[in-house]
mmCIF file of C-alpha atoms and ligand atoms in Angstrom:
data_model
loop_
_atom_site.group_PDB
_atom_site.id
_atom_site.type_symbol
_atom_site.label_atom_id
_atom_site.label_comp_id
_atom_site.label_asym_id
_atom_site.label_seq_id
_atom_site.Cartn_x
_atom_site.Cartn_y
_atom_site.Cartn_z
ATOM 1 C CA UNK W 1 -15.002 22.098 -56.307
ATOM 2 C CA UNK W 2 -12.536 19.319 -55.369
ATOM 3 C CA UNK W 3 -9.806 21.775 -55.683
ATOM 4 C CA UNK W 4 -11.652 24.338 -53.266
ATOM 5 C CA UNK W 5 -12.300 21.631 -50.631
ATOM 6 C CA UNK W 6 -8.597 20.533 -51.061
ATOM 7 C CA UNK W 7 -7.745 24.447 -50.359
ATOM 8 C CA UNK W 8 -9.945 24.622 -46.939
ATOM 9 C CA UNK W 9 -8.539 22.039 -45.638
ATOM 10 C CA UNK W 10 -4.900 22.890 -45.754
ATOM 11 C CA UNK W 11 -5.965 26.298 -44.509
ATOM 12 C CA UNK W 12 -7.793 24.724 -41.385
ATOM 13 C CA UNK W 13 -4.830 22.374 -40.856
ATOM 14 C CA UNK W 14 -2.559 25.377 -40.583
ATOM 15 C CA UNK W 15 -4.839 27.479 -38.292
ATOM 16 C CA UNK W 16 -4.365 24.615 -36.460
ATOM 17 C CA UNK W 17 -1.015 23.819 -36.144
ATOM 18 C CA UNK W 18 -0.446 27.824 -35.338
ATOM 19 C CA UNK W 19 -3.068 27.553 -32.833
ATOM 20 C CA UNK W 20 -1.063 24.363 -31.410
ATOM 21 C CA UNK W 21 1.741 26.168 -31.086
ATOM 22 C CA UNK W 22 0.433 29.008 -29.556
ATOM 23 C CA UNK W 23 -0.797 26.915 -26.764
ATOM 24 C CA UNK W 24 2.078 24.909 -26.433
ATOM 25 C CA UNK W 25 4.288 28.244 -25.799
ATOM 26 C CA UNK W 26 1.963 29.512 -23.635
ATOM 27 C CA UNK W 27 2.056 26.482 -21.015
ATOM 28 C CA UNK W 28 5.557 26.215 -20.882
ATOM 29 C CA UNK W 29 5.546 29.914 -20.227
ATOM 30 C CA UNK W 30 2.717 29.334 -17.639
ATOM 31 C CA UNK W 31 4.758 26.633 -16.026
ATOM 32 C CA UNK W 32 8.534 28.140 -15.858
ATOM 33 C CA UNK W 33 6.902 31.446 -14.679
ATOM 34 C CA UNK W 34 5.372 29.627 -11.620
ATOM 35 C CA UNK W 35 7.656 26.632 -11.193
ATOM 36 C CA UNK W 36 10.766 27.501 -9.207
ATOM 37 C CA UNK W 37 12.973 24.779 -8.444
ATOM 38 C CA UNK W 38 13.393 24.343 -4.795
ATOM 39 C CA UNK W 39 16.842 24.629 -4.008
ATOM 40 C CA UNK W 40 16.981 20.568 -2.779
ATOM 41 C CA UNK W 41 14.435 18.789 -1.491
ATOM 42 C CA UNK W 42 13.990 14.961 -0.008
ATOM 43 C CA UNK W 43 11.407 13.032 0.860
ATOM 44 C CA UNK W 44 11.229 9.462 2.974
ATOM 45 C CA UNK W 45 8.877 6.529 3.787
ATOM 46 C CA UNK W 46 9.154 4.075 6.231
ATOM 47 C CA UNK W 47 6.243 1.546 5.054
ATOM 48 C CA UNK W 48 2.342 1.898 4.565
ATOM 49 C CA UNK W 49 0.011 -0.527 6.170
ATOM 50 C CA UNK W 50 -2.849 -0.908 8.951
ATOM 51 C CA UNK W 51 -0.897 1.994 10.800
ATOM 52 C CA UNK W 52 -4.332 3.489 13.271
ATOM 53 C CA UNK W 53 -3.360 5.876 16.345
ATOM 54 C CA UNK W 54 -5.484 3.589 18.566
ATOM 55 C CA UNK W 55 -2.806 0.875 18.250
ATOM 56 C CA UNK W 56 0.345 2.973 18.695
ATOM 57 C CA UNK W 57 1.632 3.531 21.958
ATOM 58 C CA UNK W 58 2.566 7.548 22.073
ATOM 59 C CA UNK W 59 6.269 6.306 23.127
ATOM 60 C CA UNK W 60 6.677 3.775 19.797
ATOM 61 C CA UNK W 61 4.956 6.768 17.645
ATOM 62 C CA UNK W 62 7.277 9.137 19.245
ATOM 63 C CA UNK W 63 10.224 6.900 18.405
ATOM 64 C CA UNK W 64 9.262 6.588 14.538
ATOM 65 C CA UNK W 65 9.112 10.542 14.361
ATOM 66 C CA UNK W 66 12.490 10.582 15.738
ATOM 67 C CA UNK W 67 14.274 8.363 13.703
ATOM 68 C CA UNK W 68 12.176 9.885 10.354
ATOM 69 C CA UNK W 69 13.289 12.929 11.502
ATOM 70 C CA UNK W 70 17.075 12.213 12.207
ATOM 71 C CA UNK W 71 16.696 10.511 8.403
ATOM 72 C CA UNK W 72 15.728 13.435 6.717
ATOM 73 C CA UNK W 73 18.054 15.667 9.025
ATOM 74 C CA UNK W 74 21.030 13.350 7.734
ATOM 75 C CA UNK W 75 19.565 13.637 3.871
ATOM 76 C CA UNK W 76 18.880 17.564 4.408
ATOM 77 C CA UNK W 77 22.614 18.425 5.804
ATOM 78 C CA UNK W 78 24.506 16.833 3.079
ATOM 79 C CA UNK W 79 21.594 18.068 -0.117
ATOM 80 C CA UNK W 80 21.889 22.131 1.541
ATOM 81 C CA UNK W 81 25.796 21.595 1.745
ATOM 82 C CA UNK W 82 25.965 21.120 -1.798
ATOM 83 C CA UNK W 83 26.084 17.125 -1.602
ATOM 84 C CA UNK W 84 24.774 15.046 -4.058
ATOM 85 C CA UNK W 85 21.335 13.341 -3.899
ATOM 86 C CA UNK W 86 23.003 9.766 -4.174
ATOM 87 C CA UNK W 87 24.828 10.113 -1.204
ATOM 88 C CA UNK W 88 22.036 12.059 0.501
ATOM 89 C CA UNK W 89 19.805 8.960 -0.525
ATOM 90 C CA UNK W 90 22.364 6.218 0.520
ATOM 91 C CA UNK W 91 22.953 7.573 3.705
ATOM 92 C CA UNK W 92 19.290 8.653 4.859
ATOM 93 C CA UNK W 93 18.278 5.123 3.735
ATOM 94 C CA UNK W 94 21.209 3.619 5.925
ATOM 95 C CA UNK W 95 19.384 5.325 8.866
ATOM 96 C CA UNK W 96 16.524 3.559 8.459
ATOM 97 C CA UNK W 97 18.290 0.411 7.582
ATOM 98 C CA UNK W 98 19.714 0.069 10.927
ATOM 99 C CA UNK W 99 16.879 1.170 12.976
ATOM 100 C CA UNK W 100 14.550 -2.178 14.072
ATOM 101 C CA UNK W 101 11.728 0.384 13.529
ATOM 102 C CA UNK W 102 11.348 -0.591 10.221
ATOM 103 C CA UNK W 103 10.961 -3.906 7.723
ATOM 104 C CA UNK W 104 14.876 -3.148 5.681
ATOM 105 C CA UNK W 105 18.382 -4.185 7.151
ATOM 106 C CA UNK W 106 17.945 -4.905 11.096
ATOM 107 C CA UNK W 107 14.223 -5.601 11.737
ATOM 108 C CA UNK W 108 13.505 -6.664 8.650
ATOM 109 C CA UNK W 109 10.989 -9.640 7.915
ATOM 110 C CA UNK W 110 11.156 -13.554 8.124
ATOM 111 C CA UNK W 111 10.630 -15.360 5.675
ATOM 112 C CA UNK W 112 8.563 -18.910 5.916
ATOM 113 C CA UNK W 113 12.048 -20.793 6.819
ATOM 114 C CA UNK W 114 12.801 -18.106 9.532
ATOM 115 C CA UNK W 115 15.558 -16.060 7.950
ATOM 116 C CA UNK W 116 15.750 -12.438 6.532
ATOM 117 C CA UNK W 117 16.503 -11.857 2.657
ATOM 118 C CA UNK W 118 16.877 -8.153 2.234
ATOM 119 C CA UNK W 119 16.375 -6.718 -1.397
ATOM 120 C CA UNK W 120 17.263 -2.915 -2.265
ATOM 121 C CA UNK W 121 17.152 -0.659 -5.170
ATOM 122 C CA UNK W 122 18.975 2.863 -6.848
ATOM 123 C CA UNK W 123 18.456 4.762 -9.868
ATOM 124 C CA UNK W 124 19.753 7.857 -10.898
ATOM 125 C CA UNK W 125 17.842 10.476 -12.707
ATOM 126 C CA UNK W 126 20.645 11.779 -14.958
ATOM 127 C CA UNK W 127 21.488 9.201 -17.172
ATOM 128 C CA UNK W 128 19.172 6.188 -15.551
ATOM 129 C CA UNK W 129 21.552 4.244 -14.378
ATOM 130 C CA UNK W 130 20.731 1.926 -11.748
ATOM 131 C CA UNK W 131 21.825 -1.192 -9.405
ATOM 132 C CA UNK W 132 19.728 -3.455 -7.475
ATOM 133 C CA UNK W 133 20.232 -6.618 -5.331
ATOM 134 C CA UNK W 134 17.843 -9.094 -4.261
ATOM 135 C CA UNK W 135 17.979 -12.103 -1.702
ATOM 136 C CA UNK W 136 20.627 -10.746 0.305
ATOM 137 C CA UNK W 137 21.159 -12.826 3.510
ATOM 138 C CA UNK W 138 24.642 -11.102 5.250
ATOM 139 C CA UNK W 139 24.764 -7.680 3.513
ATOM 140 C CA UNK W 140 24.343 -5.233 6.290
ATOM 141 C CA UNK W 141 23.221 -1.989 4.258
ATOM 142 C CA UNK W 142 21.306 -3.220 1.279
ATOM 143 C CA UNK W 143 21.121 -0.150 -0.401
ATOM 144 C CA UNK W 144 25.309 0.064 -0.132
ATOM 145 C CA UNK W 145 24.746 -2.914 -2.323
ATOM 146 C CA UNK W 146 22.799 -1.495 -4.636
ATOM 147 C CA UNK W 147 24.703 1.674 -4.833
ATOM 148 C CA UNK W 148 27.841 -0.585 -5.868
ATOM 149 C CA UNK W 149 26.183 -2.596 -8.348
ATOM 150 C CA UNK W 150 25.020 0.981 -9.708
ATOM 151 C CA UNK W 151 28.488 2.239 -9.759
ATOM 152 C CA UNK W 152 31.356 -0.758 -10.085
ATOM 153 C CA UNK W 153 29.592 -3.053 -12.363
ATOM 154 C CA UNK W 154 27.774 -3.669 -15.915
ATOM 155 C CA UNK W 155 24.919 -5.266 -14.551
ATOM 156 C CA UNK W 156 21.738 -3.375 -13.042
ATOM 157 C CA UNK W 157 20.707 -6.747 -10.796
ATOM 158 C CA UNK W 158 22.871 -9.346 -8.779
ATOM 159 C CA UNK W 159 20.578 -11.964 -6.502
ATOM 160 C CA UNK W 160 21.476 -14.238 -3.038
ATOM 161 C CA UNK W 161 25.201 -15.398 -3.179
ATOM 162 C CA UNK W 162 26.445 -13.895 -6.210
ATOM 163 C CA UNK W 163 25.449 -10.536 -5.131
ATOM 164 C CA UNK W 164 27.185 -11.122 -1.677
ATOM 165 C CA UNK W 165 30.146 -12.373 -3.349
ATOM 166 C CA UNK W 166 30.395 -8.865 -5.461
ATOM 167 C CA UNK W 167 29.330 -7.125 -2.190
ATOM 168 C CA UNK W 168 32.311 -8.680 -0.126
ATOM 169 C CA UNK W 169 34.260 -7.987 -3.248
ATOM 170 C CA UNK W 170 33.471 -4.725 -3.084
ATOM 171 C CA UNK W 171 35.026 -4.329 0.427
ATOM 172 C CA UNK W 172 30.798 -3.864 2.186
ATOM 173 C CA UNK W 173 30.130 -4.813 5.753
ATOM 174 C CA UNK W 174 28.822 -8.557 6.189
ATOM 175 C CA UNK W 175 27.373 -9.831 8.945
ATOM 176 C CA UNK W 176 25.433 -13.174 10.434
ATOM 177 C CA UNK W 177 22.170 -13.583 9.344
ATOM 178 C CA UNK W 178 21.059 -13.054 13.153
ATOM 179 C CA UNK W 179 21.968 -9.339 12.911
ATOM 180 C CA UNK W 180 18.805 -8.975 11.204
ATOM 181 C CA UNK W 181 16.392 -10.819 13.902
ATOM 182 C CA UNK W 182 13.750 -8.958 15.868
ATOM 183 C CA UNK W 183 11.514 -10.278 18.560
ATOM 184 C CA UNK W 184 8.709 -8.304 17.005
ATOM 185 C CA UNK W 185 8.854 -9.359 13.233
ATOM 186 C CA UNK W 186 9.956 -12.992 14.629
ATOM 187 C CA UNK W 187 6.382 -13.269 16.603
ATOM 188 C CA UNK W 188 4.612 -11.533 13.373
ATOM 189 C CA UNK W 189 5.894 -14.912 11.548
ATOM 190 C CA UNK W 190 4.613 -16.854 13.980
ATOM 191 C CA UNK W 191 1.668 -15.423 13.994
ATOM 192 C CA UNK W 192 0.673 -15.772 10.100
ATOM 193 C CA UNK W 193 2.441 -19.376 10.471
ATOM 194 C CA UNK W 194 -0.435 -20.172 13.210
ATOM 195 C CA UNK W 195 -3.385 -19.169 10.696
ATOM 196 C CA UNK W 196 -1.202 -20.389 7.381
ATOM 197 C CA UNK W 197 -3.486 -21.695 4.294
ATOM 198 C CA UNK W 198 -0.770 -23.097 2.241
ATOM 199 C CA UNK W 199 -2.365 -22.490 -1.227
ATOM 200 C CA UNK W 200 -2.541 -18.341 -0.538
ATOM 201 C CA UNK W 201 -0.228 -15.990 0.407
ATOM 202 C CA UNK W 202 0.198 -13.044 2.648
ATOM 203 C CA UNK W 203 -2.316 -10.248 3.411
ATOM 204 C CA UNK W 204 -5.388 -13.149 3.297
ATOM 205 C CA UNK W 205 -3.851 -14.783 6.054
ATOM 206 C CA UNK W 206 -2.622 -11.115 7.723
ATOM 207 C CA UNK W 207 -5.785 -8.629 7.197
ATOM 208 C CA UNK W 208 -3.656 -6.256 9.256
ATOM 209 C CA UNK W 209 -0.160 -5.565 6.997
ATOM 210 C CA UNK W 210 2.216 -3.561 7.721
ATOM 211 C CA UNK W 211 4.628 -2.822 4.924
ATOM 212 C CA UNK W 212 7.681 -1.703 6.915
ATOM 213 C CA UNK W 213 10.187 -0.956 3.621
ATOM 214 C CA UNK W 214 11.572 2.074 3.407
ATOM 215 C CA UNK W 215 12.517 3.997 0.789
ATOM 216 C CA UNK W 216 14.168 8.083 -0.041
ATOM 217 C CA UNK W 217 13.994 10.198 -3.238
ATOM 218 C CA UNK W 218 16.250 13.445 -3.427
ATOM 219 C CA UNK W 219 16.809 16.407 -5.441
ATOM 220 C CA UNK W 220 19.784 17.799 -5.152
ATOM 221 C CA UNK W 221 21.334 21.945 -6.071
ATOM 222 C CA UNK W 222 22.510 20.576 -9.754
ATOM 223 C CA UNK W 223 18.556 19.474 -10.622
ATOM 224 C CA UNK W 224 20.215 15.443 -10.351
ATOM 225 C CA UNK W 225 17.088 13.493 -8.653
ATOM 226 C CA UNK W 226 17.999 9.810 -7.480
ATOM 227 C CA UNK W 227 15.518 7.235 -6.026
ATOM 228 C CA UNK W 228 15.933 4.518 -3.322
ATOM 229 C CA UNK W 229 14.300 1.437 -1.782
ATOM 230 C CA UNK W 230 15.190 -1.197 0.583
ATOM 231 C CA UNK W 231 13.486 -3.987 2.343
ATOM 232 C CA UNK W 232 13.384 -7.301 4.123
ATOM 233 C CA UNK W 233 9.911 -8.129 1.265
ATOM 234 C CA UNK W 234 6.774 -9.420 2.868
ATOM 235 C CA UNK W 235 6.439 -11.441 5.997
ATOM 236 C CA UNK W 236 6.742 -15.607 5.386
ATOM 237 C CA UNK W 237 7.692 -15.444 1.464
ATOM 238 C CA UNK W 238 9.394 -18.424 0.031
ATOM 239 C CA UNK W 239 10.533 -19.936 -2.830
ATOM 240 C CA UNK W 240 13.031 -16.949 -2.715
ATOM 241 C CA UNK W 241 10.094 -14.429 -3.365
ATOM 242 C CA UNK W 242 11.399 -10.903 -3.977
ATOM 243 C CA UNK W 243 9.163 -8.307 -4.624
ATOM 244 C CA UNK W 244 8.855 -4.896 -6.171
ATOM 245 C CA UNK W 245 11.479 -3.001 -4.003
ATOM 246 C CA UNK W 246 14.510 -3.983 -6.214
ATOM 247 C CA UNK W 247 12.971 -3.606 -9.298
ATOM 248 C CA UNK W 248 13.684 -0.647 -11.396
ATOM 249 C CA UNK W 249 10.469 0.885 -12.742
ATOM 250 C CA UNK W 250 8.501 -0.994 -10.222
ATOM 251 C CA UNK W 251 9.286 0.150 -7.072
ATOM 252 C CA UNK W 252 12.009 2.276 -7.727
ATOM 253 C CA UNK W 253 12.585 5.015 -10.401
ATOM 254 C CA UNK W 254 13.888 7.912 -11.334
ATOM 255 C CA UNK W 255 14.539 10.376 -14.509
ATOM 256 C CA UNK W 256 15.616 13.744 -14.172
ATOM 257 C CA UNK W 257 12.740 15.183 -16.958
ATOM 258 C CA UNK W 258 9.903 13.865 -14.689
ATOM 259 C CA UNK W 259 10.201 12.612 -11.426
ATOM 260 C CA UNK W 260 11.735 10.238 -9.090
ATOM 261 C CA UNK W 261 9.920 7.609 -6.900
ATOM 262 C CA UNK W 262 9.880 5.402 -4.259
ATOM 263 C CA UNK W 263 7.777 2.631 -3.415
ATOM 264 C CA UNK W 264 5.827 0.471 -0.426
ATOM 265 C CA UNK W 265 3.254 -1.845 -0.746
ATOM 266 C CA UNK W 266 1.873 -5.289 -1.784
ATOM 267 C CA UNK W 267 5.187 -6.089 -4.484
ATOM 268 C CA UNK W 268 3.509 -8.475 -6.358
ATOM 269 C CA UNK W 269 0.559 -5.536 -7.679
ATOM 270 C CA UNK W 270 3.877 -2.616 -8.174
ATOM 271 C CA UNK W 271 5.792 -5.211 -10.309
ATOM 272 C CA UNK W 272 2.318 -5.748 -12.077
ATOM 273 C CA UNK W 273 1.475 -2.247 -12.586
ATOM 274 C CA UNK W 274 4.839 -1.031 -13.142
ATOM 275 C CA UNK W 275 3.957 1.949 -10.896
ATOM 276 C CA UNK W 276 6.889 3.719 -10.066
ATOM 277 C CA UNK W 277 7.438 4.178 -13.591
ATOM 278 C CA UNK W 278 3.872 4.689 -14.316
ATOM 279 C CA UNK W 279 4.157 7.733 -12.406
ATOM 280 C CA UNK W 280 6.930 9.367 -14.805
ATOM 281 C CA UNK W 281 5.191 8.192 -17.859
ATOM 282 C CA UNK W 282 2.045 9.578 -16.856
ATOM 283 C CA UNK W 283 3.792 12.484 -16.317
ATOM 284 C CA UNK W 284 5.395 12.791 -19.729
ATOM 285 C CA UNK W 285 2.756 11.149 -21.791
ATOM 286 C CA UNK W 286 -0.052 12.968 -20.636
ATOM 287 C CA UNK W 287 1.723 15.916 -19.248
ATOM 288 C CA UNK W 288 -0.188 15.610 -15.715
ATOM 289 C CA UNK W 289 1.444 17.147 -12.431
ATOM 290 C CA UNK W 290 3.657 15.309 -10.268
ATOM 291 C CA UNK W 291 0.646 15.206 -7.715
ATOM 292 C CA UNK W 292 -1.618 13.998 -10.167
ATOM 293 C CA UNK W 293 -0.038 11.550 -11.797
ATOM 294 C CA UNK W 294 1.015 9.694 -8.435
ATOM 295 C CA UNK W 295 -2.765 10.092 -7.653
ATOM 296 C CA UNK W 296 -4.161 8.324 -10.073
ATOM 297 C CA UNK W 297 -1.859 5.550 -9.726
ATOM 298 C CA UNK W 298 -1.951 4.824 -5.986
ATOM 299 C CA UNK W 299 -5.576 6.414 -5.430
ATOM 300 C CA UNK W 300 -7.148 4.755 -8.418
ATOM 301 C CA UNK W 301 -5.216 2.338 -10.482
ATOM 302 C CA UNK W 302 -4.056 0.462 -7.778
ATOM 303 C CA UNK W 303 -7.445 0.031 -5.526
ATOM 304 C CA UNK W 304 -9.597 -0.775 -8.308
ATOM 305 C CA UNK W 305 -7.563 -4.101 -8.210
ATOM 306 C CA UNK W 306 -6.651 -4.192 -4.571
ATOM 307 C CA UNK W 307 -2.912 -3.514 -4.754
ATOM 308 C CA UNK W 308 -2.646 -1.670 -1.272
ATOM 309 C CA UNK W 309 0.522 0.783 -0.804
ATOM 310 C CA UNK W 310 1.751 3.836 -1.546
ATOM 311 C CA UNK W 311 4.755 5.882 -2.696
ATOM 312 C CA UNK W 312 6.854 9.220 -2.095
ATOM 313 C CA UNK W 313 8.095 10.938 -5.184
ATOM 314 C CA UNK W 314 9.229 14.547 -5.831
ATOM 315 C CA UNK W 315 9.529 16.106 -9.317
ATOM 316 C CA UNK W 316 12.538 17.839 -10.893
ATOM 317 C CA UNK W 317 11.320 21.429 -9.215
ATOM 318 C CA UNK W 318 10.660 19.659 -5.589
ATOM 319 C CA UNK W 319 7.339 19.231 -5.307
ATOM 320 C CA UNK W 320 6.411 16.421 -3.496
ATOM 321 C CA UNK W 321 3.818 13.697 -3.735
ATOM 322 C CA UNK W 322 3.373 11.286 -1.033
ATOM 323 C CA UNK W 323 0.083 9.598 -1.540
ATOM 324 C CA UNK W 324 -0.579 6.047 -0.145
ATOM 325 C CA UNK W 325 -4.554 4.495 -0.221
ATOM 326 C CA UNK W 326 -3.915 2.066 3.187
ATOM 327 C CA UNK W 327 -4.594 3.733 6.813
ATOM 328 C CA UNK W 328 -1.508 5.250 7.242
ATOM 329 C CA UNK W 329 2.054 5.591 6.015
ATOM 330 C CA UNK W 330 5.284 6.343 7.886
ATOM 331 C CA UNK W 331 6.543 9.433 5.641
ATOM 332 C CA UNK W 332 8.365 12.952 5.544
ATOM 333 C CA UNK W 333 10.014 15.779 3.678
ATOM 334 C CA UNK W 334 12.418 18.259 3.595
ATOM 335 C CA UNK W 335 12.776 21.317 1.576
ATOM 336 C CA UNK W 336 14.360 24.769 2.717
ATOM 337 C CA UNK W 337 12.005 25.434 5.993
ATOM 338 C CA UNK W 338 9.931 23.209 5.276
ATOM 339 C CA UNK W 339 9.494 20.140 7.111
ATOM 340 C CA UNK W 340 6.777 17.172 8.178
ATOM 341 C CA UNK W 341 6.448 14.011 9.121
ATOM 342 C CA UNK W 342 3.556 12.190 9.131
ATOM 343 C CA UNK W 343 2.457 8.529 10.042
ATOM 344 C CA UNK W 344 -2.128 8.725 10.019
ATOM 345 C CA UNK W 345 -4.016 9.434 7.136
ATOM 346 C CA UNK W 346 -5.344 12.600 8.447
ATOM 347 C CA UNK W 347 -2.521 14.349 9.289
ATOM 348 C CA UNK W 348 -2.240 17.199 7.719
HETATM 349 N N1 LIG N 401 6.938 -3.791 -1.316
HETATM 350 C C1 LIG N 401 7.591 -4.731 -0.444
HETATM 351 C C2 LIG N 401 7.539 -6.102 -1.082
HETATM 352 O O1 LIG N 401 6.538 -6.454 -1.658
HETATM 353 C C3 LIG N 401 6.976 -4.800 0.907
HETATM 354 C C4 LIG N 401 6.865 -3.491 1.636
HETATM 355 O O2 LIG N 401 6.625 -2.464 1.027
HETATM 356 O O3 LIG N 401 7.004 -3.494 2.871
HETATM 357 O O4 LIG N 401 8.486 -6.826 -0.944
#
């Protein structure tokens, strides 16, 4: 009897494992009959936040659609001219960097003692390499900074003066810490300093946040996806407080198998929740879409425990998630003709 049991059950374990198979073949089939990689695509963000059409002028809104779109026009002519997606990150980014527009290089935030500390992030999908700086005071493109980190040294993170030193080193623009001052993020400081409650932080004292950080993921003709993100942090930190944006896996990531992302939102929750790389391991753990995946993070992860934000990510065939659970977030994409740009939550 023992023996006959014994017999079933390697029987039923072999269906199985045929059965397995079967089904196995049959999605991948499923997927590279339907999945054709788009021949590049980019996508961009430019901060999430309390971002409502009643409080936008239709010149300022007109403004941020402009520079999005000159971003992604700059990412989109070097990606369909056979470019690669670091460059087409680095210099996108760089457009956003030195437009006051938005919270990363010139109009970035102050912190409590009135200066700008700029933190940035890179990773590249092929191999995951990655560079990051943090606490910047006189680097003028953050993201340059990163790039070189990525590319001329061992380490994946240099903070305040030593990663200036390497960034002079490395022959980068410098500039006075004034470069970075804005009359509009100087009177948001003032503002939170007004209504300050030393034992808390930001968005209790702020109820209307905007995170202004920007950020670009790419895809380029040879399949190599490469993430971005660069920012002045949140609005009176101190103590040196840098958030998610340089933090690999937290508010930047990218691996060529998956996905690559790019982050905005309260740091503090993304470095918590790991959620740029949450987004890729979702993806390969549980095999979920690109679209999914980034849901459930941003749409349900995150709000349960009131981490407000959002992201932009595209997956190694170019489909692109850009879901965010605040009012709005400034975003785009490009992809062969196709493109949008889109700042409201109902925009469709
Ligand atoms: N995530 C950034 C930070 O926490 C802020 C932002 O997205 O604007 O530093």
């Amino acid at each position: 009897m023992k023996r006959f049991l014994l017999g079933w059950c390697i029987l039923a374990l072999i269906l199985m494992s045929c059965n397995d198979k079967q089904g196995e073949s049959k999605t991948l089939k499923a997927d590279s009959s339907i999945q054709k990689k788009a021949e590049y695509a980019i996508v961009i963000h430019g901060g999430a936040g309390t971002i409502r059409k009643e409080n936008m002028t239709p010149a300022r809104e007109a403004d941020y659609r402009a520079i999005m779109n000159r971003a992604l026009d700059k990412g989109e002519e070097i990606l369909k001219n056979g470019g690669s997606s670091l460059e087409a990150v680095e210099k996108t980014i760089m457009i956003m960097e030195d437009s006051p527009l938005f919270n990363a290089g010139k109009g970035a935030v102050f912190t409590h003692e009135g200066r700008n500390e700029l933190d940035a992030s890179i990773m590249n999908g092929a191999d995951r390499n990655a560079g990051a700086v943090g606490g910047v005071t006189i680097v003028k493109s953050p993201i340059q900074a990163a790039i070189a980190v990525m590319n001329e040294s061992p380490h994946v993170m240099l903070t305040s003066e030593g990663a200036e030193q390497f960034a002079i080193e490395q022959g980068l623009d410098t500039v006075d810490n004034k470069y970075f001052y804005t009359q509009k993020r100087w009177d948001s400081l003032q503002k939170i300093l007004q209504k300050e409650d030393q034992s808390t932080g930001y968005l209790d004292q702020y109820p209307d946040y905007k995170f202004g950080t920007v950020g670009c993921v790419a895809l380029d003709k040879d399949g190599n996806i490469v993430a971005g993100t660069s920012t002045g942090g949140m609005t009176n930190k101190r103590y040196n407080r840098i958030g998610d944006s340089p933090i690999i896996g937290a508010g930047t990531y990218a691996d060529n198998s998956t996905c690559g992302v790019s982050c905005t939102g309260h740091g503090e929750f993304f470095i918590r929740w790991a959620v740029a790389y949450d987004v890729s391991a979702i993806m390969a753990y549980k095999g979920k879409s690109l679209e999914a995946a980034a849901k459930e993070v941003v749409n349900e992860k995150l709000p349960e425990v009131g981490g407000s934000g959002g992201l932009v990510s595209l997956d190694k065939y170019g489909n692109i998630a850009m879901p965010f659970n605040t009012e709005g977030m400034y975003r785009g994409y490009a992809k062969p003709n196709e493109r949008v740009v889109q700042i409201y939550k109902d925009e469709k």
